[in-house]
Amino acid sequence: MTEPETPVPWTGPEWDDPALTRLAERLRDAHRRVAPLPAETRRRLIRHLLVITDLAKRDPELAARKLEVFLSDFHRAPDAR
C-alpha cells in the first residue's frame, strides 16, 4: 500500500499574461470603488462588474474595453467616490 501524496500548495498559474493580470487588478479596483456606495447603486454597479468579469473568461480584450467604459462612466457619475 502506498502513502497518499502530500498536496503541494497552489502558488498561482504557471504562466504570466500581463494583459489578464492588469484586467484582474482593474476589476478588483473597480469592486473596491463600488463597495462604499449606497446599497441600491452598489447592487446595480456590481451586476455590471459581474457581467464584465464573466465576459473576461471568453473575451478578455472586449472585457477590458467594457471595463474602461464602465470606469470612465463611474468617474463622471455624481455619486462616485
Tab-separated table of N, CA, C and O in Angstrom:
chain	number	residue	atom	x	y	z
A	1	MET	N	0.849	-1.161	0.000
A	1	MET	CA	0.000	0.000	0.000
A	1	MET	C	0.907	1.242	0.000
A	1	MET	O	1.841	1.335	0.771
A	2	THR	N	0.596	2.208	-0.841
A	2	THR	CA	1.421	3.412	-0.925
A	2	THR	C	0.824	4.517	-0.077
A	2	THR	O	-0.384	4.593	0.133
A	3	GLU	N	1.693	5.392	0.387
A	3	GLU	CA	1.270	6.549	1.181
A	3	GLU	C	0.626	7.579	0.259
A	3	GLU	O	1.083	7.786	-0.862
A	4	PRO	N	-0.436	8.252	0.709
A	4	PRO	CA	-1.020	9.313	-0.121
A	4	PRO	C	-0.030	10.474	-0.255
A	4	PRO	O	0.732	10.773	0.663
A	5	GLU	N	-0.050	11.076	-1.423
A	5	GLU	CA	0.847	12.196	-1.671
A	5	GLU	C	0.402	13.417	-0.873
A	5	GLU	O	-0.786	13.666	-0.708
A	6	THR	N	1.379	14.155	-0.383
A	6	THR	CA	1.087	15.410	0.302
A	6	THR	C	0.789	16.463	-0.757
A	6	THR	O	1.594	16.657	-1.678
A	7	PRO	N	-0.359	17.118	-0.671
A	7	PRO	CA	-0.681	18.113	-1.692
A	7	PRO	C	0.292	19.292	-1.624
A	7	PRO	O	0.673	19.749	-0.561
A	8	VAL	N	0.678	19.748	-2.799
A	8	VAL	CA	1.550	20.915	-2.904
A	8	VAL	C	0.658	22.146	-2.929
A	8	VAL	O	-0.297	22.207	-3.709
A	9	PRO	N	0.937	23.138	-2.087
A	9	PRO	CA	0.091	24.346	-2.094
A	9	PRO	C	0.173	25.060	-3.440
A	9	PRO	O	1.228	25.116	-4.054
A	10	TRP	N	-0.965	25.561	-3.872
A	10	TRP	CA	-1.021	26.263	-5.149
A	10	TRP	C	-0.344	27.620	-5.008
A	10	TRP	O	-0.625	28.378	-4.087
A	11	THR	N	0.537	27.938	-5.907
A	11	THR	CA	1.270	29.200	-5.849
A	11	THR	C	0.909	30.120	-7.002
A	11	THR	O	1.607	31.088	-7.274
A	12	GLY	N	-0.149	29.801	-7.698
A	12	GLY	CA	-0.566	30.627	-8.820
A	12	GLY	C	-0.352	29.899	-10.129
A	12	GLY	O	0.164	28.789	-10.159
A	13	PRO	N	-0.749	30.527	-11.220
A	13	PRO	CA	-0.615	29.877	-12.515
A	13	PRO	C	0.852	29.738	-12.918
A	13	PRO	O	1.706	30.493	-12.475
A	14	GLU	N	1.098	28.796	-13.786
A	14	GLU	CA	2.454	28.562	-14.289
A	14	GLU	C	2.798	29.528	-15.414
A	14	GLU	O	3.903	29.517	-15.911
A	15	TRP	N	1.891	30.335	-15.831
A	15	TRP	CA	2.100	31.275	-16.922
A	15	TRP	C	1.848	32.688	-16.415
A	15	TRP	O	1.252	32.890	-15.381
A	16	ASP	N	2.293	33.645	-17.182
A	16	ASP	CA	2.072	35.047	-16.821
A	16	ASP	C	1.567	35.774	-18.051
A	16	ASP	O	2.250	35.807	-19.076
A	17	ASP	N	0.379	36.324	-17.968
A	17	ASP	CA	-0.198	37.111	-19.050
A	17	ASP	C	-0.439	38.508	-18.498
A	17	ASP	O	-1.391	38.728	-17.743
A	18	PRO	N	0.423	39.453	-18.833
A	18	PRO	CA	0.297	40.807	-18.274
A	18	PRO	C	-1.059	41.459	-18.545
A	18	PRO	O	-1.577	42.170	-17.692
A	19	ALA	N	-1.653	41.194	-19.698
A	19	ALA	CA	-2.950	41.806	-20.012
A	19	ALA	C	-4.038	41.261	-19.086
A	19	ALA	O	-4.867	42.020	-18.579
A	20	LEU	N	-4.031	39.952	-18.851
A	20	LEU	CA	-5.031	39.374	-17.952
A	20	LEU	C	-4.795	39.798	-16.508
A	20	LEU	O	-5.747	40.050	-15.767
A	21	THR	N	-3.534	39.888	-16.128
A	21	THR	CA	-3.213	40.342	-14.775
A	21	THR	C	-3.704	41.772	-14.575
A	21	THR	O	-4.313	42.094	-13.550
A	22	ARG	N	-3.474	42.622	-15.542
A	22	ARG	CA	-3.919	44.020	-15.468
A	22	ARG	C	-5.450	44.094	-15.404
A	22	ARG	O	-6.020	44.854	-14.623
A	23	LEU	N	-6.125	43.282	-16.217
A	23	LEU	CA	-7.585	43.255	-16.201
A	23	LEU	C	-8.098	42.829	-14.831
A	23	LEU	O	-9.012	43.449	-14.274
A	24	ALA	N	-7.503	41.793	-14.255
A	24	ALA	CA	-7.912	41.324	-12.925
A	24	ALA	C	-7.697	42.403	-11.876
A	24	ALA	O	-8.556	42.630	-11.012
A	25	GLU	N	-6.568	43.087	-11.935
A	25	GLU	CA	-6.287	44.159	-10.974
A	25	GLU	C	-7.304	45.285	-11.108
A	25	GLU	O	-7.797	45.818	-10.109
A	26	ARG	N	-7.642	45.646	-12.343
A	26	ARG	CA	-8.602	46.733	-12.563
A	26	ARG	C	-10.005	46.336	-12.110
A	26	ARG	O	-10.749	47.171	-11.585
A	27	LEU	N	-10.370	45.064	-12.313
A	27	LEU	CA	-11.670	44.598	-11.829
A	27	LEU	C	-11.734	44.644	-10.305
A	27	LEU	O	-12.740	45.084	-9.731
A	28	ARG	N	-10.667	44.218	-9.641
A	28	ARG	CA	-10.632	44.281	-8.168
A	28	ARG	C	-10.736	45.728	-7.698
A	28	ARG	O	-11.469	46.032	-6.748
A	29	ASP	N	-10.024	46.621	-8.376
A	29	ASP	CA	-10.068	48.034	-8.013
A	29	ASP	C	-11.482	48.596	-8.209
A	29	ASP	O	-11.984	49.346	-7.369
A	30	ALA	N	-12.121	48.219	-9.291
A	30	ALA	CA	-13.483	48.694	-9.553
A	30	ALA	C	-14.435	48.209	-8.458
A	30	ALA	O	-15.272	48.975	-7.973
A	31	HIS	N	-14.296	46.956	-8.048
A	31	HIS	CA	-15.148	46.434	-6.967
A	31	HIS	C	-14.898	47.200	-5.665
A	31	HIS	O	-15.843	47.497	-4.928
A	32	ARG	N	-13.653	47.537	-5.388
A	32	ARG	CA	-13.342	48.309	-4.172
A	32	ARG	C	-13.961	49.705	-4.231
A	32	ARG	O	-14.426	50.228	-3.222
A	33	ARG	N	-13.971	50.305	-5.397
A	33	ARG	CA	-14.541	51.646	-5.531
A	33	ARG	C	-16.057	51.642	-5.383
A	33	ARG	O	-16.647	52.604	-4.910
A	34	VAL	N	-16.681	50.560	-5.827
A	34	VAL	CA	-18.136	50.450	-5.764
A	34	VAL	C	-18.610	50.102	-4.349
A	34	VAL	O	-19.689	50.507	-3.927
A	35	ALA	N	-17.807	49.379	-3.604
A	35	ALA	CA	-18.201	48.851	-2.286
A	35	ALA	C	-18.788	49.893	-1.326
A	35	ALA	O	-19.771	49.596	-0.649
A	36	PRO	N	-18.239	51.102	-1.216
A	36	PRO	CA	-18.789	52.034	-0.212
A	36	PRO	C	-20.039	52.789	-0.659
A	36	PRO	O	-20.587	53.575	0.106
A	37	LEU	N	-20.525	52.561	-1.859
A	37	LEU	CA	-21.689	53.289	-2.357
A	37	LEU	C	-22.977	52.805	-1.680
A	37	LEU	O	-23.011	51.722	-1.108
A	38	PRO	N	-24.035	53.606	-1.774
A	38	PRO	CA	-25.329	53.188	-1.215
A	38	PRO	C	-25.771	51.849	-1.824
A	38	PRO	O	-25.464	51.545	-2.978
A	39	ALA	N	-26.510	51.078	-1.063
A	39	ALA	CA	-26.853	49.696	-1.430
A	39	ALA	C	-27.474	49.568	-2.821
A	39	ALA	O	-27.059	48.717	-3.606
A	40	GLU	N	-28.452	50.382	-3.146
A	40	GLU	CA	-29.125	50.249	-4.441
A	40	GLU	C	-28.158	50.516	-5.591
A	40	GLU	O	-28.106	49.755	-6.562
A	41	THR	N	-27.379	51.560	-5.486
A	41	THR	CA	-26.388	51.887	-6.509
A	41	THR	C	-25.328	50.797	-6.588
A	41	THR	O	-24.949	50.362	-7.678
A	42	ARG	N	-24.867	50.365	-5.435
A	42	ARG	CA	-23.826	49.329	-5.372
A	42	ARG	C	-24.290	48.046	-6.063
A	42	ARG	O	-23.560	47.466	-6.862
A	43	ARG	N	-25.514	47.603	-5.778
A	43	ARG	CA	-26.028	46.365	-6.396
A	43	ARG	C	-26.057	46.480	-7.913
A	43	ARG	O	-25.656	45.555	-8.628
A	44	ARG	N	-26.521	47.605	-8.415
A	44	ARG	CA	-26.603	47.808	-9.869
A	44	ARG	C	-25.219	47.772	-10.499
A	44	ARG	O	-24.996	47.100	-11.504
A	45	LEU	N	-24.272	48.471	-9.893
A	45	LEU	CA	-22.925	48.528	-10.455
A	45	LEU	C	-22.191	47.197	-10.332
A	45	LEU	O	-21.450	46.808	-11.238
A	46	ILE	N	-22.411	46.487	-9.247
A	46	ILE	CA	-21.775	45.178	-9.090
A	46	ILE	C	-22.297	44.210	-10.141
A	46	ILE	O	-21.534	43.404	-10.677
A	47	ARG	N	-23.571	44.305	-10.476
A	47	ARG	CA	-24.101	43.444	-11.556
A	47	ARG	C	-23.344	43.713	-12.862
A	47	ARG	O	-23.001	42.779	-13.586
A	48	HIS	N	-23.085	44.974	-13.156
A	48	HIS	CA	-22.310	45.313	-14.362
A	48	HIS	C	-20.906	44.714	-14.290
A	48	HIS	O	-20.415	44.154	-15.278
A	49	LEU	N	-20.282	44.844	-13.136
A	49	LEU	CA	-18.926	44.298	-12.984
A	49	LEU	C	-18.917	42.776	-13.103
A	49	LEU	O	-17.970	42.203	-13.663
A	50	LEU	N	-19.940	42.118	-12.604
A	50	LEU	CA	-20.006	40.659	-12.729
A	50	LEU	C	-20.163	40.238	-14.186
A	50	LEU	O	-19.593	39.231	-14.617
A	51	VAL	N	-20.922	40.996	-14.959
A	51	VAL	CA	-21.060	40.699	-16.388
A	51	VAL	C	-19.702	40.860	-17.078
A	51	VAL	O	-19.303	40.021	-17.895
A	52	ILE	N	-18.980	41.912	-16.748
A	52	ILE	CA	-17.658	42.130	-17.333
A	52	ILE	C	-16.704	41.020	-16.908
A	52	ILE	O	-15.929	40.504	-17.721
A	53	THR	N	-16.770	40.617	-15.652
A	53	THR	CA	-15.920	39.533	-15.155
A	53	THR	C	-16.210	38.237	-15.900
A	53	THR	O	-15.294	37.518	-16.309
A	54	ASP	N	-17.475	37.932	-16.095
A	54	ASP	CA	-17.842	36.721	-16.829
A	54	ASP	C	-17.368	36.803	-18.276
A	54	ASP	O	-16.857	35.823	-18.828
A	55	LEU	N	-17.514	37.958	-18.896
A	55	LEU	CA	-17.053	38.150	-20.273
A	55	LEU	C	-15.548	37.943	-20.382
A	55	LEU	O	-15.058	37.418	-21.382
A	56	ALA	N	-14.812	38.324	-19.360
A	56	ALA	CA	-13.351	38.199	-19.377
A	56	ALA	C	-12.908	36.753	-19.558
A	56	ALA	O	-11.826	36.501	-20.093
A	57	LYS	N	-13.742	35.803	-19.159
A	57	LYS	CA	-13.396	34.386	-19.324
A	57	LYS	C	-13.388	33.980	-20.791
A	57	LYS	O	-12.662	33.079	-21.182
A	58	ARG	N	-14.210	34.639	-21.608
A	58	ARG	CA	-14.342	34.282	-23.021
A	58	ARG	C	-13.632	35.252	-23.950
A	58	ARG	O	-13.121	34.854	-24.993
A	59	ASP	N	-13.650	36.539	-23.608
A	59	ASP	CA	-13.086	37.563	-24.493
A	59	ASP	C	-12.455	38.664	-23.639
A	59	ASP	O	-13.077	39.701	-23.389
A	60	PRO	N	-11.231	38.445	-23.167
A	60	PRO	CA	-10.618	39.421	-22.260
A	60	PRO	C	-10.404	40.805	-22.883
A	60	PRO	O	-10.484	41.811	-22.188
A	61	GLU	N	-10.168	40.856	-24.190
A	61	GLU	CA	-9.970	42.168	-24.823
A	61	GLU	C	-11.255	42.988	-24.785
A	61	GLU	O	-11.233	44.179	-24.472
A	62	LEU	N	-12.381	42.345	-25.105
A	62	LEU	CA	-13.665	43.044	-25.048
A	62	LEU	C	-14.002	43.418	-23.608
A	62	LEU	O	-14.481	44.524	-23.338
A	63	ALA	N	-13.727	42.529	-22.672
A	63	ALA	CA	-13.978	42.822	-21.256
A	63	ALA	C	-13.156	44.035	-20.809
A	63	ALA	O	-13.669	44.886	-20.075
A	64	ALA	N	-11.910	44.117	-21.247
A	64	ALA	CA	-11.066	45.256	-20.875
A	64	ALA	C	-11.645	46.557	-21.424
A	64	ALA	O	-11.655	47.587	-20.728
A	65	ARG	N	-12.153	46.516	-22.648
A	65	ARG	CA	-12.757	47.729	-23.224
A	65	ARG	C	-14.024	48.118	-22.467
A	65	ARG	O	-14.255	49.294	-22.178
A	66	LYS	N	-14.852	47.120	-22.138
A	66	LYS	CA	-16.085	47.410	-21.395
A	66	LYS	C	-15.770	47.938	-19.993
A	66	LYS	O	-16.450	48.838	-19.496
A	67	LEU	N	-14.728	47.399	-19.369
A	67	LEU	CA	-14.330	47.888	-18.052
A	67	LEU	C	-13.848	49.330	-18.144
A	67	LEU	O	-14.153	50.150	-17.279
A	68	GLU	N	-13.120	49.654	-19.202
A	68	GLU	CA	-12.656	51.031	-19.397
A	68	GLU	C	-13.839	51.985	-19.498
A	68	GLU	O	-13.841	53.053	-18.880
A	69	VAL	N	-14.862	51.608	-20.253
A	69	VAL	CA	-16.069	52.438	-20.381
A	69	VAL	C	-16.772	52.544	-19.024
A	69	VAL	O	-17.199	53.628	-18.618
A	70	PHE	N	-16.892	51.416	-18.335
A	70	PHE	CA	-17.528	51.416	-17.010
A	70	PHE	C	-16.815	52.396	-16.083
A	70	PHE	O	-17.453	53.218	-15.428
A	71	LEU	N	-15.484	52.299	-16.011
A	71	LEU	CA	-14.722	53.169	-15.106
A	71	LEU	C	-14.819	54.635	-15.512
A	71	LEU	O	-14.921	55.512	-14.656
A	72	SER	N	-14.830	54.882	-16.803
A	72	SER	CA	-14.965	56.256	-17.285
A	72	SER	C	-16.318	56.836	-16.883
A	72	SER	O	-16.400	57.949	-16.364
A	73	ASP	N	-17.382	56.051	-17.086
A	73	ASP	CA	-18.723	56.498	-16.681
A	73	ASP	C	-18.814	56.639	-15.161
A	73	ASP	O	-19.427	57.568	-14.654
A	74	PHE	N	-18.206	55.704	-14.449
A	74	PHE	CA	-18.240	55.718	-12.987
A	74	PHE	C	-17.580	56.984	-12.436
A	74	PHE	O	-18.107	57.621	-11.530
A	75	HIS	N	-16.451	57.367	-12.994
A	75	HIS	CA	-15.741	58.547	-12.502
A	75	HIS	C	-16.497	59.836	-12.790
A	75	HIS	O	-16.339	60.823	-12.071
A	76	ARG	N	-17.344	59.819	-13.820
A	76	ARG	CA	-18.129	61.014	-14.151
A	76	ARG	C	-19.430	61.080	-13.376
A	76	ARG	O	-20.076	62.122	-13.342
A	77	ALA	N	-19.848	59.977	-12.762
A	77	ALA	CA	-21.126	59.938	-12.048
A	77	ALA	C	-21.066	60.791	-10.786
A	77	ALA	O	-20.057	60.843	-10.110
A	78	PRO	N	-22.175	61.463	-10.463
A	78	PRO	CA	-22.180	62.338	-9.285
A	78	PRO	C	-22.023	61.594	-7.956
A	78	PRO	O	-21.515	62.160	-7.003
A	79	ASP	N	-22.443	60.324	-7.889
A	79	ASP	CA	-22.335	59.609	-6.607
A	79	ASP	C	-21.072	58.756	-6.526
A	79	ASP	O	-20.903	58.004	-5.581
A	80	ALA	N	-20.178	58.890	-7.489
A	80	ALA	CA	-18.914	58.132	-7.461
A	80	ALA	C	-17.942	58.761	-6.473
A	80	ALA	O	-17.997	59.956	-6.205
A	81	ARG	N	-17.068	57.924	-5.929
A	81	ARG	CA	-16.077	58.439	-4.979
A	81	ARG	C	-14.698	58.320	-5.558
A	81	ARG	O	-14.357	57.497	-6.265
